[in-house]
Coordinates of C-alpha atoms in Angstrom, one line a residue:
M1230 CA -82.8 8.4 -31.6
G1231 CA -85.0 11.5 -31.9
Q1232 CA -81.9 13.8 -31.7
C1233 CA -80.3 11.9 -34.5
G1234 CA -83.4 12.3 -36.7
I1235 CA -83.5 16.0 -36.0
T1236 CA -79.8 16.3 -36.8
S1237 CA -80.3 14.5 -40.1
S1238 CA -83.2 16.8 -41.0
K1239 CA -81.1 19.8 -40.1
T1240 CA -78.3 18.5 -42.3
V1241 CA -80.6 18.0 -45.3
L1242 CA -82.0 21.5 -44.8
V1243 CA -78.6 23.0 -44.6
F1244 CA -77.6 21.3 -47.9
L1245 CA -80.8 22.4 -49.6
N1246 CA -80.2 26.0 -48.5
F1247 CA -76.6 25.6 -49.7
I1248 CA -77.9 24.5 -53.2
F1249 CA -79.9 27.8 -53.5
W1250 CA -77.0 29.8 -52.3
V1251 CA -74.8 28.1 -54.9
E1252 CA -77.2 29.2 -57.6
D1253 CA -76.9 32.8 -56.6
E1254 CA -73.2 32.7 -56.2
V1255 CA -72.7 31.0 -59.6
N1256 CA -74.7 33.8 -61.2
H1257 CA -72.5 36.5 -59.7
S1258 CA -69.2 34.6 -60.3
I1259 CA -69.9 33.6 -63.9
Q1260 CA -70.7 37.2 -64.8
K1261 CA -67.4 38.3 -63.3
V1262 CA -65.4 35.6 -65.0
Y1263 CA -67.0 36.3 -68.4
N1264 CA -66.1 40.0 -68.0
E1265 CA -62.4 39.0 -67.3
Y1266 CA -62.2 36.8 -70.4
N1267 CA -59.3 37.8 -72.7
G1268 CA -59.1 34.8 -75.0
T1269 CA -55.6 33.7 -74.1
N1270 CA -54.5 30.4 -72.8
A1271 CA -52.2 32.1 -70.3
D1272 CA -55.2 33.5 -68.4
A1273 CA -56.9 31.0 -66.0
S1274 CA -60.4 32.5 -66.3
S1275 CA -60.2 32.4 -70.1
R1276 CA -59.1 28.7 -70.0
A1277 CA -61.9 28.0 -67.5
I1278 CA -64.5 29.6 -69.7
D1279 CA -63.3 27.8 -72.8
Y1280 CA -63.2 24.5 -70.9
V1281 CA -66.7 24.9 -69.5
Q1282 CA -68.1 25.9 -72.9
R1283 CA -66.5 22.9 -74.6
Q1284 CA -67.4 20.3 -71.9
L1285 CA -71.0 21.5 -71.3
H1286 CA -71.7 22.4 -75.0
C1287 CA -72.8 25.9 -74.1
C1288 CA -72.0 29.5 -75.0
G1289 CA -72.3 32.6 -73.0
I1290 CA -74.1 33.0 -69.7
H1291 CA -77.7 32.7 -70.9
T1292 CA -77.1 32.5 -74.7
Y1293 CA -74.3 33.2 -77.1
S1294 CA -75.4 36.9 -77.5
D1295 CA -74.2 37.5 -73.9
W1296 CA -70.7 37.8 -75.4
M1297 CA -71.7 41.1 -77.0
S1298 CA -71.7 42.8 -73.7
T1299 CA -68.3 41.7 -72.6
R1300 CA -65.1 43.7 -72.6
W1301 CA -63.4 41.1 -74.8
F1302 CA -66.1 41.4 -77.5
N1303 CA -65.9 45.2 -77.4
E1304 CA -62.1 45.3 -77.6
F1305 CA -61.7 42.9 -80.5
Q1306 CA -64.7 44.2 -82.4
N1307 CA -64.6 41.1 -84.7
N1308 CA -68.3 40.3 -84.3
S1309 CA -67.6 36.9 -83.0
V1310 CA -67.6 34.8 -79.9
P1311 CA -64.8 32.5 -78.7
V1312 CA -64.2 29.4 -80.8
S1313 CA -65.1 27.3 -77.8
C1314 CA -68.7 28.2 -78.5
C1315 CA -68.5 26.3 -81.8
K1316 CA -70.3 23.0 -82.2
P1317 CA -67.7 20.2 -82.7
N1318 CA -69.3 18.8 -85.8
V1319 CA -69.0 22.2 -87.7
S1320 CA -65.8 22.5 -89.6
N1321 CA -64.1 25.9 -90.1
C1322 CA -66.1 27.6 -87.4
T1323 CA -64.7 30.9 -86.4
G1324 CA -67.3 31.9 -83.8
S1325 CA -68.8 34.5 -86.1
L1326 CA -72.2 35.8 -85.1
A1327 CA -73.1 35.9 -88.7
R1328 CA -73.5 32.1 -88.5
P1329 CA -75.4 31.5 -85.3
G1330 CA -76.2 27.9 -86.4
D1331 CA -72.5 27.0 -85.8
L1332 CA -72.7 28.0 -82.1
Y1333 CA -74.1 26.3 -79.1
P1334 CA -77.5 28.0 -78.4
E1335 CA -77.8 27.3 -74.7
G1336 CA -76.0 29.4 -72.1
C1337 CA -73.6 28.0 -69.5
E1338 CA -75.1 29.3 -66.3
A1339 CA -78.1 26.9 -66.2
L1340 CA -75.9 24.0 -67.1
V1341 CA -73.3 24.8 -64.4
V1342 CA -76.0 25.1 -61.8
K1343 CA -77.6 21.9 -62.9
K1344 CA -74.2 20.1 -62.7
L1345 CA -73.6 21.5 -59.2
K1346 CA -77.0 20.4 -58.0
E1347 CA -76.3 16.9 -59.3
I1348 CA -73.1 16.8 -57.3
M1349 CA -74.9 18.2 -54.2
M1350 CA -77.5 15.5 -54.4
Y1351 CA -74.7 12.9 -54.1
V1352 CA -73.5 14.8 -51.0
I1353 CA -77.0 14.8 -49.5
W1354 CA -77.4 11.1 -50.2
A1355 CA -74.0 10.4 -48.6
A1356 CA -75.0 12.4 -45.5
L1357 CA -78.4 10.6 -45.2
T1358 CA -76.6 7.3 -45.6
F1359 CA -74.2 8.2 -42.9
A1360 CA -77.0 9.3 -40.6
A1361 CA -78.8 6.0 -41.3
I1362 CA -75.7 4.1 -40.4
Q1363 CA -75.4 6.1 -37.1
V1364 CA -79.1 5.3 -36.3
F1365 CA -78.4 1.6 -37.0
G1366 CA -75.4 1.7 -34.7
M1367 CA -77.4 3.3 -31.9
L1368 CA -80.1 0.7 -32.3
C1369 CA -77.5 -2.1 -32.1
A1370 CA -76.0 -0.5 -29.0
C1371 CA -79.4 -0.3 -27.3
V1372 CA -80.1 -3.9 -28.1
V1373 CA -76.8 -5.0 -26.6
L1374 CA -77.3 -2.9 -23.6
C1375 CA -80.9 -4.2 -23.0
R1376 CA -79.7 -7.8 -23.3
R1377 CA -76.8 -7.2 -20.9
S1378 CA -79.1 -5.7 -18.2
R1379 CA -81.2 -8.9 -18.1
D1380 CA -78.2 -11.2 -18.2
P1381 CA -77.6 -12.7 -14.7
A1382 CA -73.9 -13.2 -15.5
Y1383 CA -73.6 -9.4 -15.9
E1384 CA -73.1 -7.7 -12.7
L1385 CA -72.8 -3.9 -12.2
L1386 CA -70.1 -3.0 -9.7
I1387 CA -71.1 -0.1 -7.5
T1388 CA -68.8 1.1 -4.8
G1389 CA -69.7 4.1 -2.8
G1390 CA -72.4 5.2 -5.1
T1391 CA -70.0 5.5 -8.1
Y1392 CA -69.5 3.1 -10.9
A1393 CA -66.2 1.3 -10.9

């Protein structure tokens, strides 16, 4: 039982360490994907960025002004961000930086990390539940074994010093 408790604690620590590793990895990956954005639906990274910005109601990495340092912004030089940064209730939004009120103010990195942490908490709870079920199973096995050893009808067959 002590070993199972240690294993469960190690599992939780591994998952907590993984959560902090995910945060660092998201920071590196999101910067890379934003730099590869080209604004076309044919490009997977562009579709991913647009999808995340629409679903999480965010724009840029930390704020919408992050788009100004991307290759896409410098190539097109239209002083705007992708239309996926536009709030849904704003009509005729073009992503223009001249109208920042039309854009989501919050960046996507913090929201992506928050969403991943929520998912990881479900994984941690599932692991802890599984560990609790294992401990319960071990306790049941111990109870059955203890009752059998006191039962006179149960007889251990030993032949030549080995169990048969």
